[in-house]
């Protein structure tokens, strides 16, 4: 199983596919490469797909970061360590913030952007931001439920379990990073071909956020996925895979 070293930390990633454009998947707050299982396999059929565990998440070492810029530096370190000059960056939620920041600071490294369940600003409910440290268990329960459109989705329990496997301090750093993130005034500078994906019933990053991204990033394409919330890549994996594969094929 692949690890690379970035700075002093061993960073884990999964990989599918050995030819074609590199595609790097970046998870959201408290997540790991596991949220992208279906997408990495599907995209791996036509490209070299990598899904990273950010520091402090999944199988990676480290204490996590408190800002999107610091995570962006990790993403650049990941591209460097794997010798990837340019890659398509697919980011979910916090991962989408990292992807936008990377496209703004290192445009030559970004062959395309897929922004999944995210926005140009990601204010976090105080109940979540404060609850992560004061009552991690019930906050993880609340967040996992809020991520899914159908409250009887069997994947909610697993999502909650995976969130609770991430140290509370790391999740707090992730949400603090989201809360301070705002590139609303800079979206017009993004030149990368962009696909925006959002779940019709997303209450964490509503469709309005996706529409705003698509309206303000030149040439961006918007796909609203029906019967899905914030965890659209888990809830409607087939629809998300189709949109990603079609987008990457056309690059
Ligand atoms: N794209 C487009 N519009 C956005 C935006 C984005 N990324 N982020 C905020 N806005 C809009 C808001 O809808 C609001 O518009 P309005 O005045 O027409 O209602 C305006 O910009 C001001 O928004 P902001 O100051 O960022 O937040 P808020 O005061 O409206 O609400 C929260 C703050 C936390 C209640 C809200 O962001 C929320 O409900 N968030 C979702 C839950 C959450 O915690 N998500 C976690 C994301 S990781």
Coordinates of C-alpha atoms and ligand atoms in Angstrom, one line a residue:
X1 CA 0.0 0.0 0.0
X2 CA 1.5 3.3 -1.1
X3 CA 2.9 5.9 1.3
X4 CA 5.1 8.9 0.4
X5 CA 6.8 11.3 2.7
X6 CA 5.9 15.0 2.6
X7 CA 7.9 17.2 5.0
X8 CA 8.4 14.9 8.0
X9 CA 5.1 13.0 7.6
X10 CA 4.2 9.7 5.9
X11 CA 1.2 10.4 3.7
X12 CA -1.0 7.6 2.4
X13 CA -2.8 7.4 -0.9
X14 CA -4.7 4.9 -3.0
X15 CA -4.2 4.5 -6.7
X16 CA -6.1 3.0 -9.7
X17 CA -5.0 3.2 -13.3
X18 CA -1.6 3.5 -14.8
X19 CA -2.1 5.6 -17.9
X20 CA -3.6 8.9 -18.9
X21 CA -3.9 12.2 -17.2
X22 CA -3.2 12.2 -13.4
X23 CA -6.3 12.8 -11.3
X24 CA -5.9 13.6 -7.6
X25 CA -8.9 13.2 -5.3
X26 CA -9.0 15.3 -2.1
X27 CA -11.5 14.5 0.7
X28 CA -13.3 16.8 3.0
X29 CA -13.3 17.6 6.7
X30 CA -12.6 14.5 8.8
X31 CA -12.6 12.3 5.7
X32 CA -10.1 10.0 4.0
X33 CA -9.5 8.4 0.6
X34 CA -12.3 6.0 1.5
X35 CA -15.0 8.5 0.4
X36 CA -13.7 8.3 -3.1
X37 CA -13.6 4.5 -3.5
X38 CA -16.2 4.2 -6.3
X39 CA -14.8 7.3 -8.2
X40 CA -11.1 6.2 -8.0
X41 CA -12.0 2.9 -9.5
X42 CA -14.2 4.4 -12.3
X43 CA -11.8 7.2 -13.2
X44 CA -8.9 4.7 -13.0
X45 CA -10.3 3.0 -16.1
X46 CA -9.4 6.1 -18.2
X47 CA -6.7 7.9 -16.1
X48 CA -4.2 7.6 -13.3
X49 CA -6.4 8.2 -10.2
X50 CA -4.9 9.0 -6.8
X51 CA -6.9 9.6 -3.6
X52 CA -4.8 11.1 -0.8
X53 CA -5.3 11.0 3.0
X54 CA -4.5 14.5 4.2
X55 CA -2.2 14.7 7.2
X56 CA -3.8 13.5 10.4
X57 CA -6.6 11.7 8.4
X58 CA -7.1 8.0 7.4
X59 CA -3.7 6.3 7.4
X60 CA -1.6 9.4 7.1
X61 CA 0.6 10.7 9.9
X62 CA 0.5 14.3 11.2
X63 CA -1.6 16.6 13.2
X64 CA -3.6 18.1 10.4
X65 CA -3.7 21.8 9.4
X66 CA -5.8 24.8 10.4
X67 CA -5.9 26.6 7.1
X68 CA -6.8 25.8 3.5
X69 CA -3.4 27.3 2.4
X70 CA -1.5 24.9 4.6
X71 CA -3.5 21.9 3.1
X72 CA -2.8 23.4 -0.4
X73 CA 0.9 23.2 0.4
X74 CA 0.4 19.5 1.2
X75 CA -1.3 19.1 -2.1
X76 CA 1.6 20.7 -3.9
X77 CA 4.0 18.5 -1.9
X78 CA 1.9 15.5 -3.1
X79 CA 2.2 16.4 -6.8
X80 CA 5.9 17.0 -6.3
X81 CA 6.5 13.7 -4.5
X82 CA 4.8 11.7 -7.2
X83 CA 6.5 13.7 -10.0
X84 CA 3.1 15.0 -11.3
X85 CA 3.7 18.2 -13.3
X86 CA 0.0 18.7 -13.8
X87 CA -3.1 17.0 -12.5
X88 CA -6.9 17.2 -12.5
X89 CA -7.8 18.0 -8.9
X90 CA -11.1 16.6 -7.6
X91 CA -12.1 18.1 -4.2
X92 CA -15.0 17.5 -1.9
X93 CA -16.1 20.3 0.5
X94 CA -12.8 21.3 2.3
X95 CA -11.0 19.4 -0.5
X96 CA -12.8 21.6 -3.0
X97 CA -11.5 24.7 -1.1
X98 CA -8.0 23.2 -1.4
X99 CA -8.5 22.6 -5.1
X100 CA -9.7 26.2 -5.8
X101 CA -6.8 27.6 -3.8
X102 CA -4.3 25.4 -5.7
X103 CA -5.8 26.5 -9.0
X104 CA -5.4 30.2 -7.9
X105 CA -1.8 29.9 -6.6
X106 CA -0.4 27.2 -9.0
X107 CA -2.4 27.4 -12.2
X108 CA 0.3 25.6 -14.2
X109 CA -0.1 22.5 -12.0
X110 CA -3.9 22.2 -12.5
X111 CA -5.1 20.5 -15.7
X112 CA -8.7 20.6 -14.6
X113 CA -10.9 21.2 -11.5
X114 CA -13.8 19.1 -10.3
X115 CA -15.5 20.9 -7.4
X116 CA -17.8 18.5 -5.6
X117 CA -20.2 19.6 -2.8
X118 CA -18.3 22.8 -2.1
X119 CA -18.3 26.5 -2.4
X120 CA -16.2 29.7 -2.7
X121 CA -16.9 30.4 0.9
X122 CA -17.6 27.8 3.5
X123 CA -18.9 29.3 6.8
X124 CA -19.5 26.6 9.3
X125 CA -22.4 26.5 11.7
X126 CA -21.2 27.5 15.2
X127 CA -22.9 24.3 16.6
X128 CA -20.5 22.3 14.5
X129 CA -17.4 24.4 15.0
X130 CA -17.7 24.5 18.8
X131 CA -19.3 21.1 19.1
X132 CA -16.4 19.2 17.6
X133 CA -14.3 19.9 20.8
X134 CA -17.1 20.1 23.4
X135 CA -19.0 17.0 22.3
X136 CA -17.3 15.2 19.4
X137 CA -19.6 12.1 19.5
X138 CA -22.9 13.9 19.1
X139 CA -21.4 16.5 16.6
X140 CA -20.1 13.6 14.4
X141 CA -23.6 12.1 14.6
X142 CA -25.2 15.4 13.5
X143 CA -22.7 16.0 10.7
X144 CA -22.9 12.5 9.3
X145 CA -26.7 12.8 9.2
X146 CA -26.6 16.3 7.7
X147 CA -24.4 15.0 4.8
X148 CA -27.1 12.6 3.4
X149 CA -30.3 13.4 1.6
X150 CA -32.1 10.2 2.8
X151 CA -32.0 9.8 6.5
X152 CA -32.4 6.0 6.1
X153 CA -29.2 5.8 4.0
X154 CA -27.3 2.9 5.3
X155 CA -24.0 4.7 4.6
X156 CA -24.7 7.3 7.4
X157 CA -23.5 5.0 10.2
X158 CA -20.2 4.2 8.4
X159 CA -19.7 7.9 7.6
X160 CA -20.2 8.7 11.3
X161 CA -17.8 5.9 12.3
X162 CA -15.1 7.2 9.9
X163 CA -15.5 10.8 11.1
X164 CA -15.1 9.6 14.7
X165 CA -11.9 7.7 13.7
X166 CA -10.3 11.1 13.0
X167 CA -9.0 12.9 16.1
X168 CA -11.3 15.7 17.2
X169 CA -8.5 18.3 17.1
X170 CA -7.9 17.4 13.4
X171 CA -11.6 17.7 12.6
X172 CA -11.7 21.0 14.4
X173 CA -8.7 22.2 12.3
X174 CA -10.5 21.2 9.2
X175 CA -13.7 23.1 10.1
X176 CA -11.7 26.2 11.2
X177 CA -10.0 26.1 7.8
X178 CA -13.4 25.9 6.1
X179 CA -14.8 28.7 8.2
X180 CA -12.0 31.1 7.2
X181 CA -12.0 30.2 3.6
X182 CA -13.3 32.8 1.1
X183 CA -12.3 33.1 -2.5
X184 CA -15.5 34.7 -3.7
X185 CA -13.7 37.7 -5.1
X186 CA -11.1 35.6 -6.9
X187 CA -13.1 33.1 -8.8
X188 CA -12.7 35.1 -12.0
X189 CA -9.0 34.4 -11.9
X190 CA -9.4 30.6 -12.3
X191 CA -8.6 29.5 -15.8
X192 CA -8.7 25.7 -15.4
X193 CA -11.5 23.8 -17.1
X194 CA -14.0 23.3 -14.3
X195 CA -16.8 20.9 -13.5
X196 CA -19.0 21.7 -10.5
X197 CA -21.0 18.9 -9.0
X198 CA -23.6 19.4 -6.2
X199 CA -26.4 17.4 -4.6
X200 CA -29.9 18.8 -5.1
X201 CA -30.7 18.3 -1.4
X202 CA -27.3 19.4 0.1
X203 CA -27.8 21.4 3.3
X204 CA -24.1 21.8 4.1
X205 CA -23.1 23.4 0.8
X206 CA -26.4 24.2 -0.9
X207 CA -27.0 24.2 -4.7
X208 CA -26.7 28.0 -4.5
X209 CA -23.0 27.6 -3.7
X210 CA -22.5 25.4 -6.7
X211 CA -24.4 27.7 -9.0
X212 CA -22.3 30.6 -7.7
X213 CA -19.1 28.6 -8.6
X214 CA -20.4 27.8 -12.1
X215 CA -21.5 31.3 -12.8
X216 CA -18.2 32.9 -11.7
X217 CA -15.6 30.4 -13.0
X218 CA -15.1 31.0 -16.8
X219 CA -16.6 28.2 -18.8
X220 CA -17.5 26.0 -15.8
X221 CA -20.1 23.3 -16.2
X222 CA -22.6 22.6 -13.5
X223 CA -24.2 19.2 -12.8
X224 CA -26.8 19.1 -10.0
X225 CA -27.2 15.5 -8.9
X226 CA -30.7 14.4 -7.9
X227 CA -31.5 12.4 -4.8
X228 CA -28.2 13.4 -3.2
X229 CA -27.0 15.7 -0.4
X230 CA -23.5 16.7 0.7
X231 CA -22.2 13.1 0.4
X232 CA -23.2 12.9 -3.3
X233 CA -20.2 10.7 -4.3
X234 CA -21.4 8.1 -1.9
X235 CA -25.2 8.6 -2.3
X236 CA -25.2 8.7 -6.2
X237 CA -21.8 7.2 -7.1
X238 CA -22.9 6.2 -10.6
X239 CA -24.1 9.7 -11.5
X240 CA -20.9 11.3 -10.1
X241 CA -18.7 8.8 -11.8
X242 CA -20.4 9.4 -15.2
X243 CA -20.0 13.2 -14.9
X244 CA -16.3 12.9 -13.8
X245 CA -15.4 10.4 -16.6
X246 CA -17.1 12.5 -19.2
X247 CA -15.3 15.7 -18.0
X248 CA -11.9 14.0 -17.8
X249 CA -12.3 12.4 -21.3
X250 CA -12.9 15.8 -22.9
X251 CA -9.8 17.5 -21.4
Ligands
LIG1 N1 -21.5 30.7 -2.5 C1 -22.5 31.6 -2.7 N2 -23.1 32.3 -1.8 C2 -22.7 32.2 -0.5 C3 -21.7 31.3 -0.2 C4 -21.1 30.6 -1.2 N3 -20.1 29.7 -1.0 N4 -21.4 31.3 1.1 C5 -22.3 32.2 1.6 N5 -23.1 32.7 0.6 C6 -24.1 33.7 0.8 C7 -25.1 33.3 1.8 O1 -26.1 32.4 1.3 C8 -25.7 34.6 2.2 O2 -26.6 35.1 1.3 P1 -27.9 35.8 1.7 O3 -27.5 37.1 2.4 O4 -28.6 36.1 0.4 O5 -28.7 34.9 2.5 C9 -24.5 35.5 2.2 O6 -23.6 34.9 1.2 C10 -23.7 35.6 3.5 O7 -23.3 34.4 3.9 P2 -22.3 34.0 5.1 O8 -22.0 35.3 5.9 O9 -21.2 33.2 4.6 O10 -23.1 33.0 5.9 P3 -24.5 33.2 6.6 O11 -24.4 34.3 7.6 O12 -25.6 33.3 5.6 O13 -24.7 31.8 7.3 C11 -24.1 29.7 8.3 C12 -23.7 31.2 8.1 C13 -23.0 28.9 9.0 C14 -25.4 29.6 9.0 C15 -24.2 29.1 6.8 O14 -23.0 29.3 6.1 C16 -24.7 27.7 6.8 O15 -25.8 27.3 7.1 N6 -23.7 26.8 6.4 C17 -24.0 25.4 6.2 C18 -23.8 24.5 7.3 C19 -22.3 24.2 7.5 O16 -21.8 24.4 8.6 N7 -21.6 23.7 6.5 C20 -20.3 23.3 6.6 C21 -19.5 23.6 5.4 S1 -18.0 22.8 5.4

